[in-house]
């Protein structure tokens, strides 16, 4: 992104300067089933739409499909220091992992057709120890992270889950106003009660962590106010 600015070298002259915008990072995918990945993509679009309405084009939106922990980590680590204003993750989840699989429905081969095999093979998943590989310096001080998958904030009062861990890592990196949001139970995409629900996981029981500590449990629908989160 570039802008023009007045210079002192010549009356009325302007100079083109580069301006690095903060980033909203949306990562989605990693499921065995094609239908699940399509749902993640549709849910990602709902969040993107809200960001476009609220940001007035002041932040850059980066949308990446991921299929493994390595891709998840690499996408975050290649961003600039202090650039990631928000991270939204649309994958299957649990208290200790973001679940991604090394087999895909479209492969249609051998054991891939057996349900037990699909979900036993999670060697592409991101585990809590894998967080040590992430460059948390790339997040802004007021970064908001939201895991859209199931149970990433399970047993929230124990503060012992991947969402709380991610929040602790942010604090250790000096991001003291940052927050992490995760589901305390299974997450479902249908936010509305009508016949054609929007695919949006931002409802149900969610926990908010700051510095690894639980600050709020909420069942609010939709986006959580970012100004409130930075207080």
PDB file of C-alpha atoms in Angstrom:
ATOM      1  CA  UNK A   1       0.000   0.000   0.000  1.00  0.00           C
ATOM      2  CA  UNK A   2       1.347   3.497  -0.846  1.00  0.00           C
ATOM      3  CA  UNK A   3       0.423   7.048   0.059  1.00  0.00           C
ATOM      4  CA  UNK A   4       1.670  10.482  -0.974  1.00  0.00           C
ATOM      5  CA  UNK A   5       3.097  13.070   1.395  1.00  0.00           C
ATOM      6  CA  UNK A   6       4.266  16.655   1.026  1.00  0.00           C
ATOM      7  CA  UNK A   7       8.027  17.181   0.945  1.00  0.00           C
ATOM      8  CA  UNK A   8      10.181  20.191   1.868  1.00  0.00           C
ATOM      9  CA  UNK A   9      12.410  20.000  -1.183  1.00  0.00           C
ATOM     10  CA  UNK A  10      10.125  21.815  -3.610  1.00  0.00           C
ATOM     11  CA  UNK A  11       6.922  23.775  -3.189  1.00  0.00           C
ATOM     12  CA  UNK A  12       3.856  21.657  -3.915  1.00  0.00           C
ATOM     13  CA  UNK A  13       5.875  18.480  -4.462  1.00  0.00           C
ATOM     14  CA  UNK A  14       4.823  15.113  -3.147  1.00  0.00           C
ATOM     15  CA  UNK A  15       6.696  11.897  -2.484  1.00  0.00           C
ATOM     16  CA  UNK A  16       5.289   8.357  -2.606  1.00  0.00           C
ATOM     17  CA  UNK A  17       5.892   6.471   0.627  1.00  0.00           C
ATOM     18  CA  UNK A  18       5.158   2.888   1.574  1.00  0.00           C
ATOM     19  CA  UNK A  19       2.768   2.336   4.474  1.00  0.00           C
ATOM     20  CA  UNK A  20       2.568  -1.098   6.031  1.00  0.00           C
ATOM     21  CA  UNK A  21      -0.960  -1.840   7.200  1.00  0.00           C
ATOM     22  CA  UNK A  22      -1.799  -4.065  10.120  1.00  0.00           C
ATOM     23  CA  UNK A  23      -3.096  -7.493   9.157  1.00  0.00           C
ATOM     24  CA  UNK A  24      -6.194  -9.544   9.811  1.00  0.00           C
ATOM     25  CA  UNK A  25      -5.185 -13.163   9.263  1.00  0.00           C
ATOM     26  CA  UNK A  26      -7.835 -15.805   8.548  1.00  0.00           C
ATOM     27  CA  UNK A  27      -6.669 -19.435   8.395  1.00  0.00           C
ATOM     28  CA  UNK A  28      -9.054 -22.253   7.496  1.00  0.00           C
ATOM     29  CA  UNK A  29      -9.146 -25.901   6.433  1.00  0.00           C
ATOM     30  CA  UNK A  30      -7.371 -29.058   7.517  1.00  0.00           C
ATOM     31  CA  UNK A  31     -10.421 -31.332   7.757  1.00  0.00           C
ATOM     32  CA  UNK A  32     -10.798 -34.799   6.273  1.00  0.00           C
ATOM     33  CA  UNK A  33     -14.246 -34.098   4.827  1.00  0.00           C
ATOM     34  CA  UNK A  34     -14.654 -31.748   1.879  1.00  0.00           C
ATOM     35  CA  UNK A  35     -17.980 -30.580   3.350  1.00  0.00           C
ATOM     36  CA  UNK A  36     -16.244 -29.529   6.587  1.00  0.00           C
ATOM     37  CA  UNK A  37     -13.691 -27.473   4.698  1.00  0.00           C
ATOM     38  CA  UNK A  38     -16.490 -25.821   2.722  1.00  0.00           C
ATOM     39  CA  UNK A  39     -18.207 -24.930   6.000  1.00  0.00           C
ATOM     40  CA  UNK A  40     -14.986 -23.459   7.384  1.00  0.00           C
ATOM     41  CA  UNK A  41     -14.658 -21.391   4.229  1.00  0.00           C
ATOM     42  CA  UNK A  42     -18.223 -20.071   4.462  1.00  0.00           C
ATOM     43  CA  UNK A  43     -17.747 -19.203   8.133  1.00  0.00           C
ATOM     44  CA  UNK A  44     -14.535 -17.413   7.237  1.00  0.00           C
ATOM     45  CA  UNK A  45     -16.460 -15.311   4.712  1.00  0.00           C
ATOM     46  CA  UNK A  46     -18.903 -14.162   7.411  1.00  0.00           C
ATOM     47  CA  UNK A  47     -16.035 -12.961   9.599  1.00  0.00           C
ATOM     48  CA  UNK A  48     -14.341 -11.302   6.628  1.00  0.00           C
ATOM     49  CA  UNK A  49     -17.552  -9.446   5.799  1.00  0.00           C
ATOM     50  CA  UNK A  50     -17.746  -8.073   9.340  1.00  0.00           C
ATOM     51  CA  UNK A  51     -14.116  -6.930   9.213  1.00  0.00           C
ATOM     52  CA  UNK A  52     -14.650  -5.113   5.934  1.00  0.00           C
ATOM     53  CA  UNK A  53     -17.614  -3.280   7.403  1.00  0.00           C
ATOM     54  CA  UNK A  54     -15.853  -2.316  10.637  1.00  0.00           C
ATOM     55  CA  UNK A  55     -12.356  -1.513   9.367  1.00  0.00           C
ATOM     56  CA  UNK A  56     -13.169   0.818   6.485  1.00  0.00           C
ATOM     57  CA  UNK A  57     -10.232  -0.631   4.532  1.00  0.00           C
ATOM     58  CA  UNK A  58      -7.673   0.382   7.154  1.00  0.00           C
ATOM     59  CA  UNK A  59      -6.439  -3.180   7.768  1.00  0.00           C
ATOM     60  CA  UNK A  60      -5.210  -5.740   5.262  1.00  0.00           C
ATOM     61  CA  UNK A  61      -7.166  -9.014   5.161  1.00  0.00           C
ATOM     62  CA  UNK A  62      -5.097 -12.132   4.433  1.00  0.00           C
ATOM     63  CA  UNK A  63      -7.045 -15.349   3.812  1.00  0.00           C
ATOM     64  CA  UNK A  64      -5.109 -18.638   3.651  1.00  0.00           C
ATOM     65  CA  UNK A  65      -6.235 -22.256   3.424  1.00  0.00           C
ATOM     66  CA  UNK A  66      -4.065 -24.434   5.671  1.00  0.00           C
ATOM     67  CA  UNK A  67      -3.733 -28.221   5.789  1.00  0.00           C
ATOM     68  CA  UNK A  68      -1.065 -28.788   8.440  1.00  0.00           C
ATOM     69  CA  UNK A  69       0.601 -27.421  11.546  1.00  0.00           C
ATOM     70  CA  UNK A  70       3.609 -26.516   9.432  1.00  0.00           C
ATOM     71  CA  UNK A  71       1.497 -24.307   7.159  1.00  0.00           C
ATOM     72  CA  UNK A  72      -0.224 -22.737  10.169  1.00  0.00           C
ATOM     73  CA  UNK A  73       3.090 -21.824  11.797  1.00  0.00           C
ATOM     74  CA  UNK A  74       4.763 -20.697   8.567  1.00  0.00           C
ATOM     75  CA  UNK A  75       1.891 -18.372   7.650  1.00  0.00           C
ATOM     76  CA  UNK A  76       2.085 -16.599  10.999  1.00  0.00           C
ATOM     77  CA  UNK A  77       5.884 -16.490  11.053  1.00  0.00           C
ATOM     78  CA  UNK A  78       6.211 -14.878   7.629  1.00  0.00           C
ATOM     79  CA  UNK A  79       4.189 -11.841   8.711  1.00  0.00           C
ATOM     80  CA  UNK A  80       6.041  -8.742   9.851  1.00  0.00           C
ATOM     81  CA  UNK A  81       6.852  -7.984  13.477  1.00  0.00           C
ATOM     82  CA  UNK A  82       3.970  -6.242  15.261  1.00  0.00           C
ATOM     83  CA  UNK A  83       1.664  -6.603  12.253  1.00  0.00           C
ATOM     84  CA  UNK A  84      -1.046  -9.184  13.096  1.00  0.00           C
ATOM     85  CA  UNK A  85      -4.035  -7.331  14.550  1.00  0.00           C
ATOM     86  CA  UNK A  86      -6.259 -10.409  14.573  1.00  0.00           C
ATOM     87  CA  UNK A  87      -6.077 -14.117  13.854  1.00  0.00           C
ATOM     88  CA  UNK A  88      -9.173 -16.226  13.169  1.00  0.00           C
ATOM     89  CA  UNK A  89      -8.711 -19.986  12.859  1.00  0.00           C
ATOM     90  CA  UNK A  90     -11.351 -22.234  11.266  1.00  0.00           C
ATOM     91  CA  UNK A  91     -10.318 -25.847  11.905  1.00  0.00           C
ATOM     92  CA  UNK A  92     -11.491 -28.757  14.009  1.00  0.00           C
ATOM     93  CA  UNK A  93     -10.219 -28.399  17.542  1.00  0.00           C
ATOM     94  CA  UNK A  94      -9.866 -29.781  21.029  1.00  0.00           C
ATOM     95  CA  UNK A  95      -8.346 -28.710  24.361  1.00  0.00           C
ATOM     96  CA  UNK A  96      -4.840 -29.703  23.287  1.00  0.00           C
ATOM     97  CA  UNK A  97      -4.833 -29.456  19.476  1.00  0.00           C
ATOM     98  CA  UNK A  98      -6.033 -27.775  16.354  1.00  0.00           C
ATOM     99  CA  UNK A  99      -6.973 -30.934  14.466  1.00  0.00           C
ATOM    100  CA  UNK A 100      -5.755 -31.308  10.919  1.00  0.00           C
ATOM    101  CA  UNK A 101      -5.371 -34.605   9.091  1.00  0.00           C
ATOM    102  CA  UNK A 102      -2.833 -35.882   6.594  1.00  0.00           C
ATOM    103  CA  UNK A 103      -5.521 -37.740   4.617  1.00  0.00           C
ATOM    104  CA  UNK A 104      -8.315 -36.095   2.638  1.00  0.00           C
ATOM    105  CA  UNK A 105     -11.740 -37.264   1.503  1.00  0.00           C
ATOM    106  CA  UNK A 106     -10.862 -36.497  -2.101  1.00  0.00           C
ATOM    107  CA  UNK A 107      -8.007 -39.034  -1.973  1.00  0.00           C
ATOM    108  CA  UNK A 108     -10.611 -41.845  -1.958  1.00  0.00           C
ATOM    109  CA  UNK A 109      -8.146 -44.590  -1.291  1.00  0.00           C
ATOM    110  CA  UNK A 110      -7.620 -47.574   0.975  1.00  0.00           C
ATOM    111  CA  UNK A 111      -8.136 -47.004   4.685  1.00  0.00           C
ATOM    112  CA  UNK A 112      -9.152 -43.395   4.072  1.00  0.00           C
ATOM    113  CA  UNK A 113     -12.735 -44.635   3.720  1.00  0.00           C
ATOM    114  CA  UNK A 114     -12.830 -45.849   7.338  1.00  0.00           C
ATOM    115  CA  UNK A 115     -13.931 -43.285   9.887  1.00  0.00           C
ATOM    116  CA  UNK A 116     -11.652 -44.607  12.622  1.00  0.00           C
ATOM    117  CA  UNK A 117      -8.648 -44.165  10.355  1.00  0.00           C
ATOM    118  CA  UNK A 118      -9.531 -40.652   9.290  1.00  0.00           C
ATOM    119  CA  UNK A 119      -9.540 -39.331  12.828  1.00  0.00           C
ATOM    120  CA  UNK A 120      -6.735 -41.509  14.163  1.00  0.00           C
ATOM    121  CA  UNK A 121      -4.304 -39.912  11.737  1.00  0.00           C
ATOM    122  CA  UNK A 122      -3.772 -36.417  13.130  1.00  0.00           C
ATOM    123  CA  UNK A 123      -0.098 -36.102  12.359  1.00  0.00           C
ATOM    124  CA  UNK A 124      -0.749 -32.803  10.594  1.00  0.00           C
ATOM    125  CA  UNK A 125      -2.281 -31.266  13.746  1.00  0.00           C
ATOM    126  CA  UNK A 126      -1.005 -28.376  15.823  1.00  0.00           C
ATOM    127  CA  UNK A 127      -0.405 -29.359  19.448  1.00  0.00           C
ATOM    128  CA  UNK A 128       0.143 -27.162  22.473  1.00  0.00           C
ATOM    129  CA  UNK A 129       3.936 -27.787  22.445  1.00  0.00           C
ATOM    130  CA  UNK A 130       3.985 -26.620  18.806  1.00  0.00           C
ATOM    131  CA  UNK A 131       3.135 -23.107  19.998  1.00  0.00           C
ATOM    132  CA  UNK A 132       6.805 -22.690  20.925  1.00  0.00           C
ATOM    133  CA  UNK A 133       7.579 -22.557  17.171  1.00  0.00           C
ATOM    134  CA  UNK A 134       5.392 -19.489  16.576  1.00  0.00           C
ATOM    135  CA  UNK A 135       6.909 -15.997  16.424  1.00  0.00           C
ATOM    136  CA  UNK A 136       4.538 -14.199  18.773  1.00  0.00           C
ATOM    137  CA  UNK A 137       6.427 -10.951  18.191  1.00  0.00           C
ATOM    138  CA  UNK A 138       4.534 -10.732  14.883  1.00  0.00           C
ATOM    139  CA  UNK A 139       1.285  -9.963  16.745  1.00  0.00           C
ATOM    140  CA  UNK A 140       0.337  -6.459  17.782  1.00  0.00           C
ATOM    141  CA  UNK A 141       0.038  -5.517  21.442  1.00  0.00           C
ATOM    142  CA  UNK A 142      -3.766  -5.476  21.185  1.00  0.00           C
ATOM    143  CA  UNK A 143      -4.093  -8.605  19.015  1.00  0.00           C
ATOM    144  CA  UNK A 144      -7.331 -10.605  19.054  1.00  0.00           C
ATOM    145  CA  UNK A 145      -7.142 -14.335  18.370  1.00  0.00           C
ATOM    146  CA  UNK A 146     -10.229 -16.487  17.942  1.00  0.00           C
ATOM    147  CA  UNK A 147     -10.313 -20.265  17.530  1.00  0.00           C
ATOM    148  CA  UNK A 148     -13.568 -21.232  15.835  1.00  0.00           C
ATOM    149  CA  UNK A 149     -13.295 -25.002  16.396  1.00  0.00           C
ATOM    150  CA  UNK A 150     -14.626 -27.236  19.169  1.00  0.00           C
ATOM    151  CA  UNK A 151     -13.419 -27.180  22.782  1.00  0.00           C
ATOM    152  CA  UNK A 152     -10.238 -25.132  22.309  1.00  0.00           C
ATOM    153  CA  UNK A 153     -11.157 -23.457  25.620  1.00  0.00           C
ATOM    154  CA  UNK A 154     -12.575 -26.541  27.368  1.00  0.00           C
ATOM    155  CA  UNK A 155     -12.543 -26.441  31.191  1.00  0.00           C
ATOM    156  CA  UNK A 156     -11.935 -22.692  31.064  1.00  0.00           C
ATOM    157  CA  UNK A 157     -11.688 -22.097  34.819  1.00  0.00           C
ATOM    158  CA  UNK A 158      -8.699 -24.464  34.929  1.00  0.00           C
ATOM    159  CA  UNK A 159      -7.013 -22.260  32.301  1.00  0.00           C
ATOM    160  CA  UNK A 160      -5.511 -25.460  30.896  1.00  0.00           C
ATOM    161  CA  UNK A 161      -6.182 -25.580  27.161  1.00  0.00           C
ATOM    162  CA  UNK A 162      -4.669 -24.439  23.885  1.00  0.00           C
ATOM    163  CA  UNK A 163      -6.490 -21.075  23.937  1.00  0.00           C
ATOM    164  CA  UNK A 164      -5.115 -20.228  27.392  1.00  0.00           C
ATOM    165  CA  UNK A 165      -1.647 -21.404  26.336  1.00  0.00           C
ATOM    166  CA  UNK A 166      -1.735 -19.185  23.247  1.00  0.00           C
ATOM    167  CA  UNK A 167      -2.705 -16.266  25.470  1.00  0.00           C
ATOM    168  CA  UNK A 168       0.192 -16.934  27.852  1.00  0.00           C
ATOM    169  CA  UNK A 169       2.619 -17.004  24.935  1.00  0.00           C
ATOM    170  CA  UNK A 170       1.351 -13.617  23.778  1.00  0.00           C
ATOM    171  CA  UNK A 171       1.909 -12.139  27.227  1.00  0.00           C
ATOM    172  CA  UNK A 172       5.432 -13.568  27.341  1.00  0.00           C
ATOM    173  CA  UNK A 173       6.077 -11.782  24.028  1.00  0.00           C
ATOM    174  CA  UNK A 174       4.978  -8.488  25.609  1.00  0.00           C
ATOM    175  CA  UNK A 175       1.515  -8.392  24.005  1.00  0.00           C
ATOM    176  CA  UNK A 176      -0.169  -7.464  27.268  1.00  0.00           C
ATOM    177  CA  UNK A 177      -3.429  -6.153  25.775  1.00  0.00           C
ATOM    178  CA  UNK A 178      -3.974  -9.186  23.570  1.00  0.00           C
ATOM    179  CA  UNK A 179      -6.835 -11.654  24.011  1.00  0.00           C
ATOM    180  CA  UNK A 180      -7.680 -15.187  22.907  1.00  0.00           C
ATOM    181  CA  UNK A 181     -11.212 -16.522  22.425  1.00  0.00           C
ATOM    182  CA  UNK A 182     -12.162 -20.191  22.232  1.00  0.00           C
ATOM    183  CA  UNK A 183     -15.203 -22.457  22.528  1.00  0.00           C
ATOM    184  CA  UNK A 184     -15.706 -24.244  25.837  1.00  0.00           C
ATOM    185  CA  UNK A 185     -17.880 -26.944  24.214  1.00  0.00           C
ATOM    186  CA  UNK A 186     -18.491 -28.268  20.703  1.00  0.00           C
ATOM    187  CA  UNK A 187     -18.858 -25.504  18.127  1.00  0.00           C
ATOM    188  CA  UNK A 188     -21.553 -25.563  15.448  1.00  0.00           C
ATOM    189  CA  UNK A 189     -21.747 -23.202  12.476  1.00  0.00           C
ATOM    190  CA  UNK A 190     -25.482 -22.383  12.413  1.00  0.00           C
ATOM    191  CA  UNK A 191     -25.799 -19.082  14.240  1.00  0.00           C
ATOM    192  CA  UNK A 192     -29.414 -18.485  13.153  1.00  0.00           C
ATOM    193  CA  UNK A 193     -32.564 -20.498  13.816  1.00  0.00           C
ATOM    194  CA  UNK A 194     -34.058 -20.178  10.333  1.00  0.00           C
ATOM    195  CA  UNK A 195     -34.060 -22.718   7.499  1.00  0.00           C
ATOM    196  CA  UNK A 196     -30.946 -21.290   5.832  1.00  0.00           C
ATOM    197  CA  UNK A 197     -28.588 -20.444   8.671  1.00  0.00           C
ATOM    198  CA  UNK A 198     -25.474 -18.406   8.109  1.00  0.00           C
ATOM    199  CA  UNK A 199     -22.326 -20.459   8.600  1.00  0.00           C
ATOM    200  CA  UNK A 200     -20.881 -18.667  11.622  1.00  0.00           C
ATOM    201  CA  UNK A 201     -19.263 -20.219  14.700  1.00  0.00           C
ATOM    202  CA  UNK A 202     -19.378 -17.024  16.804  1.00  0.00           C
ATOM    203  CA  UNK A 203     -22.060 -18.140  19.246  1.00  0.00           C
ATOM    204  CA  UNK A 204     -22.480 -20.663  22.026  1.00  0.00           C
ATOM    205  CA  UNK A 205     -20.258 -20.774  25.094  1.00  0.00           C
ATOM    206  CA  UNK A 206     -16.969 -18.953  24.534  1.00  0.00           C
ATOM    207  CA  UNK A 207     -14.136 -18.124  26.929  1.00  0.00           C
ATOM    208  CA  UNK A 208     -11.888 -15.072  26.724  1.00  0.00           C
ATOM    209  CA  UNK A 209      -8.321 -15.221  28.024  1.00  0.00           C
ATOM    210  CA  UNK A 210      -5.805 -12.440  28.606  1.00  0.00           C
ATOM    211  CA  UNK A 211      -2.298 -13.282  29.738  1.00  0.00           C
ATOM    212  CA  UNK A 212      -3.345 -16.888  30.170  1.00  0.00           C
ATOM    213  CA  UNK A 213      -6.055 -15.976  32.658  1.00  0.00           C
ATOM    214  CA  UNK A 214      -9.798 -16.376  32.137  1.00  0.00           C
ATOM    215  CA  UNK A 215     -11.452 -12.958  32.131  1.00  0.00           C
ATOM    216  CA  UNK A 216     -14.932 -13.736  30.851  1.00  0.00           C
ATOM    217  CA  UNK A 217     -17.339 -16.473  29.787  1.00  0.00           C
ATOM    218  CA  UNK A 218     -19.905 -15.360  27.228  1.00  0.00           C
ATOM    219  CA  UNK A 219     -22.739 -16.653  25.068  1.00  0.00           C
ATOM    220  CA  UNK A 220     -22.906 -13.450  23.047  1.00  0.00           C
ATOM    221  CA  UNK A 221     -23.628 -13.935  19.353  1.00  0.00           C
ATOM    222  CA  UNK A 222     -21.355 -12.475  16.736  1.00  0.00           C
ATOM    223  CA  UNK A 223     -18.172 -10.453  17.041  1.00  0.00           C
ATOM    224  CA  UNK A 224     -16.948  -9.408  20.488  1.00  0.00           C
ATOM    225  CA  UNK A 225     -16.108  -5.697  20.726  1.00  0.00           C
ATOM    226  CA  UNK A 226     -12.377  -5.249  20.129  1.00  0.00           C
ATOM    227  CA  UNK A 227     -12.132  -1.964  22.042  1.00  0.00           C
ATOM    228  CA  UNK A 228     -13.493  -3.718  25.118  1.00  0.00           C
ATOM    229  CA  UNK A 229     -11.012  -6.576  24.637  1.00  0.00           C
ATOM    230  CA  UNK A 230      -8.017  -4.229  24.795  1.00  0.00           C
ATOM    231  CA  UNK A 231      -9.017  -2.658  28.117  1.00  0.00           C
TER     232      UNK A 231
END
